[in-house]
Amino acid sequence: MTTDRTREARTEAVRALEGEFSELINRFRRVITENANRVSPGMLPGAYKVFTTIARRESVTQSALAEALMVDKGQLSRTVRELEQLGLVERTPDPNDGRSSLLAPTAFGLERLTAARLPQENALLENLVDWPIEDIHNLSRLLHALTSGINP
């Protein structure tokens, strides 16, 4: 049985964690905005998110992308067209479904993404230089457990 003291301590710890997440989210918003502008000046953060999701999945249908991002299909269609016009994404016929197509990053798109991410990757490497590698792996494992809803 959980004591009142244990419950209060857990609530306090969760509130502190929520505060740190809030700071992390604010920082991430800045990073995403900066990265989007490095990929293509004026690119909106939402388009960057669509692009990075396509790049991470390597090949995805537009309907699967809409489901994964939980976005309006009309807005997603406009964003994908913009990414195509910028040469970042290409569309190919889906061999499993002749009615749909697969979205994939272009070589140019992957080059732009790598270049855009480099400043933050270097900053993160620098910030974690004194962390034991095991702690970095642990943080990744715990964040994955939290975002997946599994017990670490």
PDB file of N, CA and C in Angstrom, residues 55-125:
ATOM      1  N   ALA A  55      11.749  10.983 -43.840  1.00  0.00           N
ATOM      2  CA  ALA A  55      13.159  10.562 -43.862  1.00  0.00           C
ATOM      3  C   ALA A  55      13.400   9.410 -42.897  1.00  0.00           C
ATOM      4  N   ARG A  56      12.812   9.468 -41.717  1.00  0.00           N
ATOM      5  CA  ARG A  56      13.006   8.413 -40.721  1.00  0.00           C
ATOM      6  C   ARG A  56      12.372   7.099 -41.182  1.00  0.00           C
ATOM      7  N   ARG A  57      11.226   7.178 -41.813  1.00  0.00           N
ATOM      8  CA  ARG A  57      10.526   5.969 -42.281  1.00  0.00           C
ATOM      9  C   ARG A  57      11.098   5.448 -43.590  1.00  0.00           C
ATOM     10  N   GLU A  58      11.834   6.279 -44.296  1.00  0.00           N
ATOM     11  CA  GLU A  58      12.473   5.960 -45.574  1.00  0.00           C
ATOM     12  C   GLU A  58      11.488   5.834 -46.732  1.00  0.00           C
ATOM     13  N   SER A  59      10.337   5.258 -46.502  1.00  0.00           N
ATOM     14  CA  SER A  59       9.315   5.107 -47.537  1.00  0.00           C
ATOM     15  C   SER A  59       7.983   4.908 -46.828  1.00  0.00           C
ATOM     16  N   VAL A  60       7.014   5.781 -47.136  1.00  0.00           N
ATOM     17  CA  VAL A  60       5.739   5.741 -46.414  1.00  0.00           C
ATOM     18  C   VAL A  60       4.624   6.258 -47.322  1.00  0.00           C
ATOM     19  N   THR A  61       3.434   5.683 -47.169  1.00  0.00           N
ATOM     20  CA  THR A  61       2.295   6.217 -47.911  1.00  0.00           C
ATOM     21  C   THR A  61       1.808   7.483 -47.216  1.00  0.00           C
ATOM     22  N   GLN A  62       1.123   8.311 -47.968  1.00  0.00           N
ATOM     23  CA  GLN A  62       0.627   9.559 -47.399  1.00  0.00           C
ATOM     24  C   GLN A  62      -0.422   9.292 -46.320  1.00  0.00           C
ATOM     25  N   SER A  63      -1.246   8.261 -46.498  1.00  0.00           N
ATOM     26  CA  SER A  63      -2.253   7.966 -45.481  1.00  0.00           C
ATOM     27  C   SER A  63      -1.598   7.462 -44.188  1.00  0.00           C
ATOM     28  N   ALA A  64      -0.557   6.649 -44.304  1.00  0.00           N
ATOM     29  CA  ALA A  64       0.159   6.188 -43.105  1.00  0.00           C
ATOM     30  C   ALA A  64       0.858   7.359 -42.421  1.00  0.00           C
ATOM     31  N   LEU A  65       1.362   8.288 -43.230  1.00  0.00           N
ATOM     32  CA  LEU A  65       2.011   9.477 -42.681  1.00  0.00           C
ATOM     33  C   LEU A  65       1.000  10.337 -41.925  1.00  0.00           C
ATOM     34  N   ALA A  66      -0.184  10.532 -42.512  1.00  0.00           N
ATOM     35  CA  ALA A  66      -1.233  11.328 -41.858  1.00  0.00           C
ATOM     36  C   ALA A  66      -1.631  10.696 -40.530  1.00  0.00           C
ATOM     37  N   GLU A  67      -1.731   9.374 -40.525  1.00  0.00           N
ATOM     38  CA  GLU A  67      -2.086   8.668 -39.293  1.00  0.00           C
ATOM     39  C   GLU A  67      -0.990   8.804 -38.237  1.00  0.00           C
ATOM     40  N   ALA A  68       0.250   8.638 -38.660  1.00  0.00           N
ATOM     41  CA  ALA A  68       1.370   8.721 -37.711  1.00  0.00           C
ATOM     42  C   ALA A  68       1.490  10.116 -37.097  1.00  0.00           C
ATOM     43  N   LEU A  69       1.251  11.144 -37.912  1.00  0.00           N
ATOM     44  CA  LEU A  69       1.402  12.521 -37.437  1.00  0.00           C
ATOM     45  C   LEU A  69       0.111  13.104 -36.869  1.00  0.00           C
ATOM     46  N   MET A  70      -0.991  12.376 -37.049  1.00  0.00           N
ATOM     47  CA  MET A  70      -2.307  12.839 -36.601  1.00  0.00           C
ATOM     48  C   MET A  70      -2.598  14.244 -37.127  1.00  0.00           C
ATOM     49  N   VAL A  71      -2.514  14.388 -38.463  1.00  0.00           N
ATOM     50  CA  VAL A  71      -2.751  15.678 -39.106  1.00  0.00           C
ATOM     51  C   VAL A  71      -3.852  15.561 -40.151  1.00  0.00           C
ATOM     52  N   ASP A  72      -4.393  16.711 -40.518  1.00  0.00           N
ATOM     53  CA  ASP A  72      -5.408  16.811 -41.550  1.00  0.00           C
ATOM     54  C   ASP A  72      -4.807  16.378 -42.890  1.00  0.00           C
ATOM     55  N   LYS A  73      -5.503  15.504 -43.618  1.00  0.00           N
ATOM     56  CA  LYS A  73      -4.986  14.980 -44.881  1.00  0.00           C
ATOM     57  C   LYS A  73      -4.833  16.070 -45.930  1.00  0.00           C
ATOM     58  N   GLY A  74      -5.712  17.061 -45.948  1.00  0.00           N
ATOM     59  CA  GLY A  74      -5.607  18.156 -46.911  1.00  0.00           C
ATOM     60  C   GLY A  74      -4.359  18.987 -46.678  1.00  0.00           C
ATOM     61  N   GLN A  75      -4.124  19.329 -45.410  1.00  0.00           N
ATOM     62  CA  GLN A  75      -2.920  20.100 -45.075  1.00  0.00           C
ATOM     63  C   GLN A  75      -1.669  19.283 -45.381  1.00  0.00           C
ATOM     64  N   LEU A  76      -1.717  17.995 -45.084  1.00  0.00           N
ATOM     65  CA  LEU A  76      -0.569  17.138 -45.359  1.00  0.00           C
ATOM     66  C   LEU A  76      -0.283  17.088 -46.854  1.00  0.00           C
ATOM     67  N   SER A  77      -1.326  17.004 -47.676  1.00  0.00           N
ATOM     68  CA  SER A  77      -1.132  16.982 -49.134  1.00  0.00           C
ATOM     69  C   SER A  77      -0.418  18.242 -49.601  1.00  0.00           C
ATOM     70  N   ARG A  78      -0.818  19.389 -49.083  1.00  0.00           N
ATOM     71  CA  ARG A  78      -0.175  20.654 -49.463  1.00  0.00           C
ATOM     72  C   ARG A  78       1.284  20.672 -49.023  1.00  0.00           C
ATOM     73  N   THR A  79       1.530  20.189 -47.819  1.00  0.00           N
ATOM     74  CA  THR A  79       2.901  20.171 -47.294  1.00  0.00           C
ATOM     75  C   THR A  79       3.781  19.237 -48.126  1.00  0.00           C
ATOM     76  N   VAL A  80       3.265  18.058 -48.466  1.00  0.00           N
ATOM     77  CA  VAL A  80       4.041  17.103 -49.270  1.00  0.00           C
ATOM     78  C   VAL A  80       4.348  17.706 -50.637  1.00  0.00           C
ATOM     79  N   ARG A  81       3.380  18.381 -51.245  1.00  0.00           N
ATOM     80  CA  ARG A  81       3.628  19.035 -52.543  1.00  0.00           C
ATOM     81  C   ARG A  81       4.753  20.061 -52.422  1.00  0.00           C
ATOM     82  N   GLU A  82       4.739  20.836 -51.340  1.00  0.00           N
ATOM     83  CA  GLU A  82       5.807  21.818 -51.117  1.00  0.00           C
ATOM     84  C   GLU A  82       7.156  21.129 -50.990  1.00  0.00           C
ATOM     85  N   LEU A  83       7.203  20.034 -50.247  1.00  0.00           N
ATOM     86  CA  LEU A  83       8.455  19.291 -50.079  1.00  0.00           C
ATOM     87  C   LEU A  83       8.934  18.722 -51.415  1.00  0.00           C
ATOM     88  N   GLU A  84       7.990  18.279 -52.246  1.00  0.00           N
ATOM     89  CA  GLU A  84       8.345  17.792 -53.585  1.00  0.00           C
ATOM     90  C   GLU A  84       8.909  18.932 -54.431  1.00  0.00           C
ATOM     91  N   GLN A  85       8.260  20.080 -54.389  1.00  0.00           N
ATOM     92  CA  GLN A  85       8.710  21.233 -55.179  1.00  0.00           C
ATOM     93  C   GLN A  85      10.102  21.701 -54.764  1.00  0.00           C
ATOM     94  N   LEU A  86      10.433  21.516 -53.492  1.00  0.00           N
ATOM     95  CA  LEU A  86      11.760  21.877 -52.999  1.00  0.00           C
ATOM     96  C   LEU A  86      12.812  20.810 -53.338  1.00  0.00           C
ATOM     97  N   GLY A  87      12.363  19.687 -53.870  1.00  0.00           N
ATOM     98  CA  GLY A  87      13.282  18.612 -54.225  1.00  0.00           C
ATOM     99  C   GLY A  87      13.716  17.760 -53.042  1.00  0.00           C
ATOM    100  N   LEU A  88      12.979  17.839 -51.929  1.00  0.00           N
ATOM    101  CA  LEU A  88      13.345  17.122 -50.710  1.00  0.00           C
ATOM    102  C   LEU A  88      12.716  15.730 -50.645  1.00  0.00           C
ATOM    103  N   VAL A  89      11.567  15.579 -51.310  1.00  0.00           N
ATOM    104  CA  VAL A  89      10.789  14.344 -51.252  1.00  0.00           C
ATOM    105  C   VAL A  89      10.384  13.961 -52.664  1.00  0.00           C
ATOM    106  N   GLU A  90      10.316  12.657 -52.901  1.00  0.00           N
ATOM    107  CA  GLU A  90       9.819  12.181 -54.196  1.00  0.00           C
ATOM    108  C   GLU A  90       8.715  11.161 -53.958  1.00  0.00           C
ATOM    109  N   ARG A  91       7.870  11.050 -54.953  1.00  0.00           N
ATOM    110  CA  ARG A  91       6.718  10.155 -54.909  1.00  0.00           C
ATOM    111  C   ARG A  91       6.927   9.067 -55.962  1.00  0.00           C
ATOM    112  N   THR A  92       6.738   7.803 -55.564  1.00  0.00           N
ATOM    113  CA  THR A  92       6.823   6.686 -56.503  1.00  0.00           C
ATOM    114  C   THR A  92       5.589   5.810 -56.334  1.00  0.00           C
ATOM    115  N   PRO A  93       5.193   5.075 -57.373  1.00  0.00           N
ATOM    116  CA  PRO A  93       4.017   4.194 -57.247  1.00  0.00           C
ATOM    117  C   PRO A  93       4.238   3.140 -56.155  1.00  0.00           C
ATOM    118  N   ASP A  94       3.193   2.870 -55.407  1.00  0.00           N
ATOM    119  CA  ASP A  94       3.233   1.838 -54.374  1.00  0.00           C
ATOM    120  C   ASP A  94       3.043   0.491 -55.055  1.00  0.00           C
ATOM    121  N   PRO A  95       4.041  -0.400 -55.026  1.00  0.00           N
ATOM    122  CA  PRO A  95       3.917  -1.693 -55.704  1.00  0.00           C
ATOM    123  C   PRO A  95       2.822  -2.575 -55.103  1.00  0.00           C
ATOM    124  N   ASN A  96       2.424  -2.293 -53.856  1.00  0.00           N
ATOM    125  CA  ASN A  96       1.394  -3.096 -53.187  1.00  0.00           C
ATOM    126  C   ASN A  96      -0.016  -2.551 -53.390  1.00  0.00           C
ATOM    127  N   ASP A  97      -0.117  -1.300 -53.872  1.00  0.00           N
ATOM    128  CA  ASP A  97      -1.423  -0.670 -54.049  1.00  0.00           C
ATOM    129  C   ASP A  97      -1.321   0.353 -55.174  1.00  0.00           C
ATOM    130  N   GLY A  98      -1.824   0.001 -56.325  1.00  0.00           N
ATOM    131  CA  GLY A  98      -1.724   0.861 -57.495  1.00  0.00           C
ATOM    132  C   GLY A  98      -2.415   2.197 -57.344  1.00  0.00           C
ATOM    133  N   ARG A  99      -3.301   2.346 -56.350  1.00  0.00           N
ATOM    134  CA  ARG A  99      -4.009   3.610 -56.143  1.00  0.00           C
ATOM    135  C   ARG A  99      -3.207   4.609 -55.322  1.00  0.00           C
ATOM    136  N   SER A 100      -2.167   4.174 -54.667  1.00  0.00           N
ATOM    137  CA  SER A 100      -1.415   5.091 -53.814  1.00  0.00           C
ATOM    138  C   SER A 100       0.054   5.142 -54.234  1.00  0.00           C
ATOM    139  N   SER A 101       0.752   6.034 -53.599  1.00  0.00           N
ATOM    140  CA  SER A 101       2.180   6.168 -53.896  1.00  0.00           C
ATOM    141  C   SER A 101       2.959   6.196 -52.592  1.00  0.00           C
ATOM    142  N   LEU A 102       4.248   5.974 -52.732  1.00  0.00           N
ATOM    143  CA  LEU A 102       5.152   6.004 -51.584  1.00  0.00           C
ATOM    144  C   LEU A 102       5.928   7.310 -51.599  1.00  0.00           C
ATOM    145  N   LEU A 103       6.098   7.883 -50.432  1.00  0.00           N
ATOM    146  CA  LEU A 103       6.893   9.092 -50.272  1.00  0.00           C
ATOM    147  C   LEU A 103       8.239   8.699 -49.691  1.00  0.00           C
ATOM    148  N   ALA A 104       9.285   9.257 -50.256  1.00  0.00           N
ATOM    149  CA  ALA A 104      10.637   8.957 -49.770  1.00  0.00           C
ATOM    150  C   ALA A 104      11.484  10.217 -49.902  1.00  0.00           C
ATOM    151  N   PRO A 105      12.478  10.354 -49.036  1.00  0.00           N
ATOM    152  CA  PRO A 105      13.367  11.512 -49.163  1.00  0.00           C
ATOM    153  C   PRO A 105      14.272  11.346 -50.383  1.00  0.00           C
ATOM    154  N   THR A 106      14.610  12.444 -51.008  1.00  0.00           N
ATOM    155  CA  THR A 106      15.573  12.404 -52.110  1.00  0.00           C
ATOM    156  C   THR A 106      16.978  12.456 -51.520  1.00  0.00           C
ATOM    157  N   ALA A 107      17.971  12.151 -52.329  1.00  0.00           N
ATOM    158  CA  ALA A 107      19.361  12.261 -51.885  1.00  0.00           C
ATOM    159  C   ALA A 107      19.652  13.705 -51.482  1.00  0.00           C
ATOM    160  N   PHE A 108      19.149  14.664 -52.277  1.00  0.00           N
ATOM    161  CA  PHE A 108      19.317  16.081 -51.949  1.00  0.00           C
ATOM    162  C   PHE A 108      18.666  16.401 -50.598  1.00  0.00           C
ATOM    163  N   GLY A 109      17.465  15.861 -50.375  1.00  0.00           N
ATOM    164  CA  GLY A 109      16.770  16.089 -49.109  1.00  0.00           C
ATOM    165  C   GLY A 109      17.553  15.560 -47.922  1.00  0.00           C
ATOM    166  N   LEU A 110      18.111  14.374 -48.069  1.00  0.00           N
ATOM    167  CA  LEU A 110      18.904  13.787 -46.976  1.00  0.00           C
ATOM    168  C   LEU A 110      20.171  14.597 -46.712  1.00  0.00           C
ATOM    169  N   GLU A 111      20.777  15.116 -47.770  1.00  0.00           N
ATOM    170  CA  GLU A 111      21.956  15.977 -47.595  1.00  0.00           C
ATOM    171  C   GLU A 111      21.590  17.235 -46.820  1.00  0.00           C
ATOM    172  N   ARG A 112      20.471  17.871 -47.191  1.00  0.00           N
ATOM    173  CA  ARG A 112      20.023  19.092 -46.520  1.00  0.00           C
ATOM    174  C   ARG A 112      19.711  18.801 -45.052  1.00  0.00           C
ATOM    175  N   LEU A 113      19.068  17.669 -44.797  1.00  0.00           N
ATOM    176  CA  LEU A 113      18.699  17.304 -43.430  1.00  0.00           C
ATOM    177  C   LEU A 113      19.939  17.065 -42.584  1.00  0.00           C
ATOM    178  N   THR A 114      20.898  16.344 -43.112  1.00  0.00           N
ATOM    179  CA  THR A 114      22.145  16.093 -42.384  1.00  0.00           C
ATOM    180  C   THR A 114      22.844  17.402 -42.043  1.00  0.00           C
ATOM    181  N   ALA A 115      22.932  18.293 -43.013  1.00  0.00           N
ATOM    182  CA  ALA A 115      23.580  19.592 -42.787  1.00  0.00           C
ATOM    183  C   ALA A 115      22.806  20.416 -41.767  1.00  0.00           C
ATOM    184  N   ALA A 116      21.473  20.364 -41.820  1.00  0.00           N
ATOM    185  CA  ALA A 116      20.644  21.139 -40.901  1.00  0.00           C
ATOM    186  C   ALA A 116      20.781  20.648 -39.467  1.00  0.00           C
ATOM    187  N   ARG A 117      20.928  19.362 -39.288  1.00  0.00           N
ATOM    188  CA  ARG A 117      20.987  18.782 -37.946  1.00  0.00           C
ATOM    189  C   ARG A 117      22.370  18.895 -37.302  1.00  0.00           C
ATOM    190  N   LEU A 118      23.382  19.093 -38.101  1.00  0.00           N
ATOM    191  CA  LEU A 118      24.758  19.049 -37.605  1.00  0.00           C
ATOM    192  C   LEU A 118      25.021  19.978 -36.415  1.00  0.00           C
ATOM    193  N   PRO A 119      24.587  21.243 -36.438  1.00  0.00           N
ATOM    194  CA  PRO A 119      24.879  22.109 -35.284  1.00  0.00           C
ATOM    195  C   PRO A 119      24.305  21.577 -33.968  1.00  0.00           C
ATOM    196  N   GLN A 120      23.065  21.054 -33.982  1.00  0.00           N
ATOM    197  CA  GLN A 120      22.480  20.531 -32.749  1.00  0.00           C
ATOM    198  C   GLN A 120      23.132  19.222 -32.326  1.00  0.00           C
ATOM    199  N   GLU A 121      23.478  18.391 -33.301  1.00  0.00           N
ATOM    200  CA  GLU A 121      24.151  17.140 -32.956  1.00  0.00           C
ATOM    201  C   GLU A 121      25.489  17.433 -32.291  1.00  0.00           C
ATOM    202  N   ASN A 122      26.214  18.390 -32.824  1.00  0.00           N
ATOM    203  CA  ASN A 122      27.498  18.762 -32.223  1.00  0.00           C
ATOM    204  C   ASN A 122      27.296  19.338 -30.825  1.00  0.00           C
ATOM    205  N   ALA A 123      26.252  20.158 -30.651  1.00  0.00           N
ATOM    206  CA  ALA A 123      25.977  20.731 -29.333  1.00  0.00           C
ATOM    207  C   ALA A 123      25.612  19.637 -28.335  1.00  0.00           C
ATOM    208  N   LEU A 124      24.806  18.667 -28.764  1.00  0.00           N
ATOM    209  CA  LEU A 124      24.426  17.576 -27.870  1.00  0.00           C
ATOM    210  C   LEU A 124      25.638  16.719 -27.514  1.00  0.00           C
ATOM    211  N   LEU A 125      26.473  16.439 -28.511  1.00  0.00           N
ATOM    212  CA  LEU A 125      27.696  15.691 -28.225  1.00  0.00           C
ATOM    213  C   LEU A 125      28.568  16.438 -27.216  1.00  0.00           C
TER     214      LEU A 125
END
